[in-house]
Short mmCIF file of C-alpha atoms (C1' of nucleotides) in Angstrom, two decimals:
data_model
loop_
_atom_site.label_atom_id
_atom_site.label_comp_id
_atom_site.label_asym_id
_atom_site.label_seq_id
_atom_site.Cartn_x
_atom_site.Cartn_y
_atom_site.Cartn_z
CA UNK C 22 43.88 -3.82 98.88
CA UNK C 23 47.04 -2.16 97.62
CA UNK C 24 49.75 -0.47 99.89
CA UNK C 25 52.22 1.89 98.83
CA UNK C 26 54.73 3.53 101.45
CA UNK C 27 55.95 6.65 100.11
CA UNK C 28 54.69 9.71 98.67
CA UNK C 29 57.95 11.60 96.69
CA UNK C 30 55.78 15.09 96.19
CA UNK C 31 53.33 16.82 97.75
CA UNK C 32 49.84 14.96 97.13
CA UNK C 33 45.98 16.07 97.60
CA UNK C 34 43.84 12.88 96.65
CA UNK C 35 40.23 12.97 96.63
CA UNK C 36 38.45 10.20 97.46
CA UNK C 37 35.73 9.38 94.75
CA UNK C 38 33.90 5.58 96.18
CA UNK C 39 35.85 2.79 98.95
CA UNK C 40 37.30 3.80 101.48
CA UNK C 41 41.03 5.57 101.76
CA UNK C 42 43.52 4.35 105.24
CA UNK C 43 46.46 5.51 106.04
CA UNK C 44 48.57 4.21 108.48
CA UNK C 45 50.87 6.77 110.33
CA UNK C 46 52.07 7.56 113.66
CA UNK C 47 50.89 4.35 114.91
CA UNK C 48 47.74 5.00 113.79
CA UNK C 49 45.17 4.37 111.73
CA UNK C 50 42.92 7.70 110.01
CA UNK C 51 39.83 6.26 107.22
CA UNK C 52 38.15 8.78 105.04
CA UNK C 53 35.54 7.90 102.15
CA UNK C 54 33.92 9.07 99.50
CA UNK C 55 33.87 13.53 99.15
CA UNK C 56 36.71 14.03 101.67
CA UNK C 57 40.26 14.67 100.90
CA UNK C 58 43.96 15.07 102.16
CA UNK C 59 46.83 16.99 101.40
CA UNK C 60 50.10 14.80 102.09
CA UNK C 61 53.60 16.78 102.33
CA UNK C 62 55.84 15.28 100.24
CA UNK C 63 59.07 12.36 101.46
CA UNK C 64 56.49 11.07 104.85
CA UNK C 65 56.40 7.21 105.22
CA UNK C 66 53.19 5.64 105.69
CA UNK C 67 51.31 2.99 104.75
CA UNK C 68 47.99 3.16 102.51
CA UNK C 69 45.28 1.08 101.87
CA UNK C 70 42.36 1.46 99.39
CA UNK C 71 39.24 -0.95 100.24
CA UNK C 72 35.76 -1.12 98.43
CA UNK C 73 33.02 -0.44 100.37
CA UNK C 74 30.40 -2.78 100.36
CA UNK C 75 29.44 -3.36 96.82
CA UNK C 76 31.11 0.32 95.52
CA UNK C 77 35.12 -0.49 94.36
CA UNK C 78 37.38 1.88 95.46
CA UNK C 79 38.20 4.60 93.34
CA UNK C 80 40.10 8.33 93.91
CA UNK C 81 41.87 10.93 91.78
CA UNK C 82 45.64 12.90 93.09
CA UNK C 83 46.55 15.56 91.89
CA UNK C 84 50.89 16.11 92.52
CA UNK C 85 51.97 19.15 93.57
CA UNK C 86 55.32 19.53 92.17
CA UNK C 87 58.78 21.34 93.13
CA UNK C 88 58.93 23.66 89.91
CA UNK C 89 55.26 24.63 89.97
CA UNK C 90 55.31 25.51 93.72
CA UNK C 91 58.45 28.03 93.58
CA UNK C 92 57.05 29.56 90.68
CA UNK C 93 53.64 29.98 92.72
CA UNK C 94 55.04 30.83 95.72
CA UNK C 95 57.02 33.86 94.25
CA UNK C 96 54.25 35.64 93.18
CA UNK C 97 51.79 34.56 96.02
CA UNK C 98 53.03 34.82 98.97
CA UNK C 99 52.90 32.03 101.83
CA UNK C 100 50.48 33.03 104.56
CA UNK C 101 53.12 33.48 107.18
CA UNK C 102 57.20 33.39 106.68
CA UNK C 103 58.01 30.05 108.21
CA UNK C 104 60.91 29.40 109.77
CA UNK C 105 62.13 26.15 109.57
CA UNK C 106 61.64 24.68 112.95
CA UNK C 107 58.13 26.01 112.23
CA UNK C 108 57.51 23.56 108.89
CA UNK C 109 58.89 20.84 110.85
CA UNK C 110 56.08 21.37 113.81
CA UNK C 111 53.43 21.56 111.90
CA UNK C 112 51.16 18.69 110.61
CA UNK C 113 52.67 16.02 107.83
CA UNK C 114 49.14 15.64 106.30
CA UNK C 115 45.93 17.78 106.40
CA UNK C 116 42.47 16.21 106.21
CA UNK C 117 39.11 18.04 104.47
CA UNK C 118 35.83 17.53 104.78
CA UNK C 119 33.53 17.09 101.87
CA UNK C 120 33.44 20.96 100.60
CA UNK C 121 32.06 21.81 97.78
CA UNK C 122 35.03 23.69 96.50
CA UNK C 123 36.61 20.11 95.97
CA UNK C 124 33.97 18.90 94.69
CA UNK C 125 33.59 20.62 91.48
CA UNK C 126 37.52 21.04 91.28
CA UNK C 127 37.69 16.87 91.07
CA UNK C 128 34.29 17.03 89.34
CA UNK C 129 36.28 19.08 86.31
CA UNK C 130 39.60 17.02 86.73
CA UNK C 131 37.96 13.62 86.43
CA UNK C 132 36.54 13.45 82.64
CA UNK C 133 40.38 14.53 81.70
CA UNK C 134 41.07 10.64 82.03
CA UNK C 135 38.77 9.82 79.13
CA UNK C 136 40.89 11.99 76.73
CA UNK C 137 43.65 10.06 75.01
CA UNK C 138 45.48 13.10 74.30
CA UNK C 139 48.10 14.53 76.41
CA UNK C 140 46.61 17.02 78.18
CA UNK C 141 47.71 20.93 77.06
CA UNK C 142 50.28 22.03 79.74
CA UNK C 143 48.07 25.65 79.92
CA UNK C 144 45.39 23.13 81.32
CA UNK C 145 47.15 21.36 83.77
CA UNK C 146 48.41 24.72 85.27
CA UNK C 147 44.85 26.14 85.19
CA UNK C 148 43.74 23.50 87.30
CA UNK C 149 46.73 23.35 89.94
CA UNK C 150 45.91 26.93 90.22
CA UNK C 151 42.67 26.69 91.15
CA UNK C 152 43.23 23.82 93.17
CA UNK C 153 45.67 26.27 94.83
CA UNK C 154 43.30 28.83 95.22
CA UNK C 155 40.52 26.34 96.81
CA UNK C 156 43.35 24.57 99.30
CA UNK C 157 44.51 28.32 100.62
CA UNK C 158 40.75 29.66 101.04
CA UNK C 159 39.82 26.87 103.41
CA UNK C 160 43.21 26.33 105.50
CA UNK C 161 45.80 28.85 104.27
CA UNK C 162 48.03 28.46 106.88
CA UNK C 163 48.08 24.76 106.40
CA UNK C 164 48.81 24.60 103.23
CA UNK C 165 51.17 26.83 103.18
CA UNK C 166 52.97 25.54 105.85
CA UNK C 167 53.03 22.33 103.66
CA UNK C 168 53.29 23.44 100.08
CA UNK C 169 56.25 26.41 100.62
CA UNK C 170 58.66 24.39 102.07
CA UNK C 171 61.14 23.93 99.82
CA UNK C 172 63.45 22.30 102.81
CA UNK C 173 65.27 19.07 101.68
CA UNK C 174 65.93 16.11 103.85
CA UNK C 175 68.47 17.15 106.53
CA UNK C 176 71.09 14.99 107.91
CA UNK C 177 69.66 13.34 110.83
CA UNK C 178 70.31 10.79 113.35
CA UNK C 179 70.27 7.18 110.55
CA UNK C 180 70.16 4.53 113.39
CA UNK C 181 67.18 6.34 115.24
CA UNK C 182 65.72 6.79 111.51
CA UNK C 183 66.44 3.10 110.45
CA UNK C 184 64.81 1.76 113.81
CA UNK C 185 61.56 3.60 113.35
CA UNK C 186 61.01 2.70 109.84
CA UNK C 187 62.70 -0.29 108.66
CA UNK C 188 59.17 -1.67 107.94
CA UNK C 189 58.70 0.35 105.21
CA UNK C 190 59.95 -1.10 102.01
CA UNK C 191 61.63 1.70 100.16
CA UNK C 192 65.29 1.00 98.47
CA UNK C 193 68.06 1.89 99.64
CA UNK C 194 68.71 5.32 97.92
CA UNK C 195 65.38 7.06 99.36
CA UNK C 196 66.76 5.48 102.48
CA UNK C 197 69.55 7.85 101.72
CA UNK C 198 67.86 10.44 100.57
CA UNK C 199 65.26 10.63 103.44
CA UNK C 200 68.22 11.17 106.07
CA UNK C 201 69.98 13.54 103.65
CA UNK C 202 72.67 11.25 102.82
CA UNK C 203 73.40 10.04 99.22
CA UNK C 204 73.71 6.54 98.66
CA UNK C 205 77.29 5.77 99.00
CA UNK C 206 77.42 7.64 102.20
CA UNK C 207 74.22 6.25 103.59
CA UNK C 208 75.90 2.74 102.94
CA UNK C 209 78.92 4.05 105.22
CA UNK C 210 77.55 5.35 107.80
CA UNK C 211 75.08 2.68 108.16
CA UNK C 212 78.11 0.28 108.63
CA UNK C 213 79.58 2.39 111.18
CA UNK C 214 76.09 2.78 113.23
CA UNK C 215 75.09 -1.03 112.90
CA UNK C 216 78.33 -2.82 111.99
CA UNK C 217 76.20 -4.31 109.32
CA UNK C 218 75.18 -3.85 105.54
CA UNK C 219 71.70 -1.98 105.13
CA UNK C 220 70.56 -5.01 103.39
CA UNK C 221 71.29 -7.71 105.96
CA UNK C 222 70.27 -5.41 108.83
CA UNK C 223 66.69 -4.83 107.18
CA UNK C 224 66.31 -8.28 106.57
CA UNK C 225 67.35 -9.68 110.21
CA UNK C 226 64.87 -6.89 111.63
CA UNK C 227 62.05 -7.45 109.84
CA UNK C 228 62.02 -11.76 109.79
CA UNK C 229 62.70 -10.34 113.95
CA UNK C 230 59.71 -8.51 113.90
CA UNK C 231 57.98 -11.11 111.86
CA UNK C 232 58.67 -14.04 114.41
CA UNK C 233 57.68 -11.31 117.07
CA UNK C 234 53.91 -11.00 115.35
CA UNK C 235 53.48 -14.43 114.29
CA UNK C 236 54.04 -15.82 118.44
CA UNK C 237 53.03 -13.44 120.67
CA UNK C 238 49.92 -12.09 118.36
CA UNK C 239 49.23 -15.66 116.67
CA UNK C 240 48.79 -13.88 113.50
CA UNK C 241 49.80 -15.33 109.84
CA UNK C 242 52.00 -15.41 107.53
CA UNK C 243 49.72 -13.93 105.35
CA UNK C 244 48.97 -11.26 107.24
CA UNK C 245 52.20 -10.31 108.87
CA UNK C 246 54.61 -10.39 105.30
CA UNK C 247 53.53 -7.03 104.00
CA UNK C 248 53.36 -5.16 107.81
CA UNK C 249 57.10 -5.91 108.55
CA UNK C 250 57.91 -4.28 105.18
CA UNK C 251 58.05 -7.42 102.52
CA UNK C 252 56.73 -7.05 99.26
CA UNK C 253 55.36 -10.85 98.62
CA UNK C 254 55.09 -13.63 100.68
CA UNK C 255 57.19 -15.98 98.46
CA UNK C 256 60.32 -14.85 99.53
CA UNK C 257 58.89 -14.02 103.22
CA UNK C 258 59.05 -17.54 103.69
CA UNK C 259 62.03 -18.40 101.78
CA UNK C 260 64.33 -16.03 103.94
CA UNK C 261 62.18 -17.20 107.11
CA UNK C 262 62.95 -20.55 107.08
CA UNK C 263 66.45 -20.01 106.24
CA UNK C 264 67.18 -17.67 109.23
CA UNK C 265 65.22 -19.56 111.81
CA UNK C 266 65.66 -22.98 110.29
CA UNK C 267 61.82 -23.52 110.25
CA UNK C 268 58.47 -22.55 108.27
CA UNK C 269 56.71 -19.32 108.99
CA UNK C 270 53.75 -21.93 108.76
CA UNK C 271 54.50 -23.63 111.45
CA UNK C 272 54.41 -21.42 114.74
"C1'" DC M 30 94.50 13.87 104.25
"C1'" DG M 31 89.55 12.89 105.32
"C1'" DC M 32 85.19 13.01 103.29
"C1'" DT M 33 82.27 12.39 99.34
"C1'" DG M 34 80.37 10.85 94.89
"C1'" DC M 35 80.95 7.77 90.88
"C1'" DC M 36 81.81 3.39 88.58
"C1'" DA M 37 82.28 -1.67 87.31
"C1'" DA M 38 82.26 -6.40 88.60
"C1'" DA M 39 80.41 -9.83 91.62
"C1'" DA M 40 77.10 -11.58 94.83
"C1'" DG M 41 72.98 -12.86 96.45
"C1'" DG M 42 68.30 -10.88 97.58
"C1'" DC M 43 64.16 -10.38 95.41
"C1'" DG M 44 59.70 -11.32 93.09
"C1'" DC M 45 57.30 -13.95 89.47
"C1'" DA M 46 55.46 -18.38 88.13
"C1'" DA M 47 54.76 -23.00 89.15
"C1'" DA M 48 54.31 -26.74 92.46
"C1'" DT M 49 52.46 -28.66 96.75
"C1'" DA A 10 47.50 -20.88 101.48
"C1'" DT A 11 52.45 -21.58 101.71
"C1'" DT A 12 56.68 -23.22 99.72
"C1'" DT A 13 60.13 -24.04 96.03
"C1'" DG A 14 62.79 -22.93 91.72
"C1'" DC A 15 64.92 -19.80 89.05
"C1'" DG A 16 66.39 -15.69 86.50
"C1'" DC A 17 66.74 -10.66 86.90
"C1'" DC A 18 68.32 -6.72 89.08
"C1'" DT A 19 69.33 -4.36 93.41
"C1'" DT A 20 72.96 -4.23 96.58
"C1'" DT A 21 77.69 -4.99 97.84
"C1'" DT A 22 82.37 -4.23 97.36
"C1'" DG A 23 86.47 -1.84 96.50
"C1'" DG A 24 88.98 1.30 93.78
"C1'" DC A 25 89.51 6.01 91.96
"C1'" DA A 26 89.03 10.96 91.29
"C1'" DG A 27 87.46 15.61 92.96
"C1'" DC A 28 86.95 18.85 96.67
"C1'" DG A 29 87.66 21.25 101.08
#
DNA sequence: CGCTGCCAAAAGGCGCAAAT
DNA sequence: ATTTGCGCCTTTTGGCAGCG
């Protein structure tokens, strides 16, 4: 069961065997083997890929990427001209059904993995094409509305930010990045909003949320390390103890 | 001048491996 | 399954230069 948390470009991944989670907006949306999902590019969420039963999990992404998609969207126009309030309202991730159109596209894609070679640059743009092509003749409006926004992370509001998603283990300069800030000035006005470093404030919240889980839920520390946005268990304990003077072990 | 990005040294958080 | 030890590397800190 892995878990990543961030997706830096626009993703459609395909789900071949197992079964594909994602966890986002409080929720949690499962799809298995022939269905797919287009992710816009910079959302936070957490993923999990499971077997199922005795089949191990197994998927294929293909990345969307800034270059290709102005180049694209030049000579194709988008469906509608968003606005950017527009982009913003629309939906962060799109899910399909199994559709035969995918099907052979990933069908094509997948053998590509046995070839040691790096693949000829003419191929890879044949294939994004038609991948394009397939994504736009079963929900053009949605893709477009994902795929031509060239918008970069805006300045927004870092403490509201920081609050939602300080479970989310990214460093520091995506932190930055994701509420248009660059690192140095992420840093300062982090210290102005929290009267804190980043680092210690991310820390204190999570082993918070932690003790929070671990009490009132009775969960473990097993299961809680990797939920409040730490990346092994090791030092979940180590900075546990030293904050609260006792073992996560022992509640 | 205030705001921003860049840089180097120092600190201590972090994750791997080993121990319990 | 959880904790401890330890070395690496991210983060912190503070100074400096560029830009409006």
């Amino acid at each position: 069961m892995a878990s990543e948390y961030l997706v830096p470009e626009h993703a459609l991944t395909y789900v071949i065997s197992g079964e594909f989670g994602i966890n986002k907006f409080g929720k949690k949306y499962t799809y298995g083997a022939g269905e797919s999902v287009l992710f816009k590019r910079n959302e936070l969420a957490r993923f999990t890929k499971d077997p199922l039963g005795e089949t191990p999990f197994s998927c294929v992404t293909i990345f969307f990427m800034q270059p290709f998609l102005q180049k694209y969207y030049t000579t194709n126009a988008p469906a509608q001209a968003f606005l950017k309030e527009e982009h913003e309202s629309y939906l962060k991730m799109i899910p399909f059904c199994t559709d035969p159109l995918f099907e052979s596209l990933f069908n094509s894609v997948l053998p590509y993995y046995k070839y040691s070679n790096p693949l000829p640059q003419e191929l890879i743009s044949m294939k994004l094409m038609e991948a394009m092509t397939i994504l736009r003749t079963i929900n053009k409006k949605g893709t477009d509305s994902i795929l031509s926004d060239f918008a970069e992370p805006g300045k927004i509001d870092l403490g509201d930010f920081m609050e939602k998603n300080f479970t989310y283990n990214v460093n520091l300069e995506r932190f930055g990045y994701l509420t248009g800030r660059s690192l140095a000035t992420f840093k300062r006005d982090f210290q102005k909003t929290f009267n804190t470093t980043p680092q210690k404030w991310l820390l204190q919240k999570r082993l918070e949320q932690a003790h929070f889980l671990l009490t009132t839920n009775k969960k473990k520390p097993s299961e809680v390390y990797l939920e409040v946005g730490f990346e092994n268990l090791s030092h979940f304990s180590a900075s546990f103890k030293q904050m609260f003077g006792y073992n996560a072990s022992s509640l």
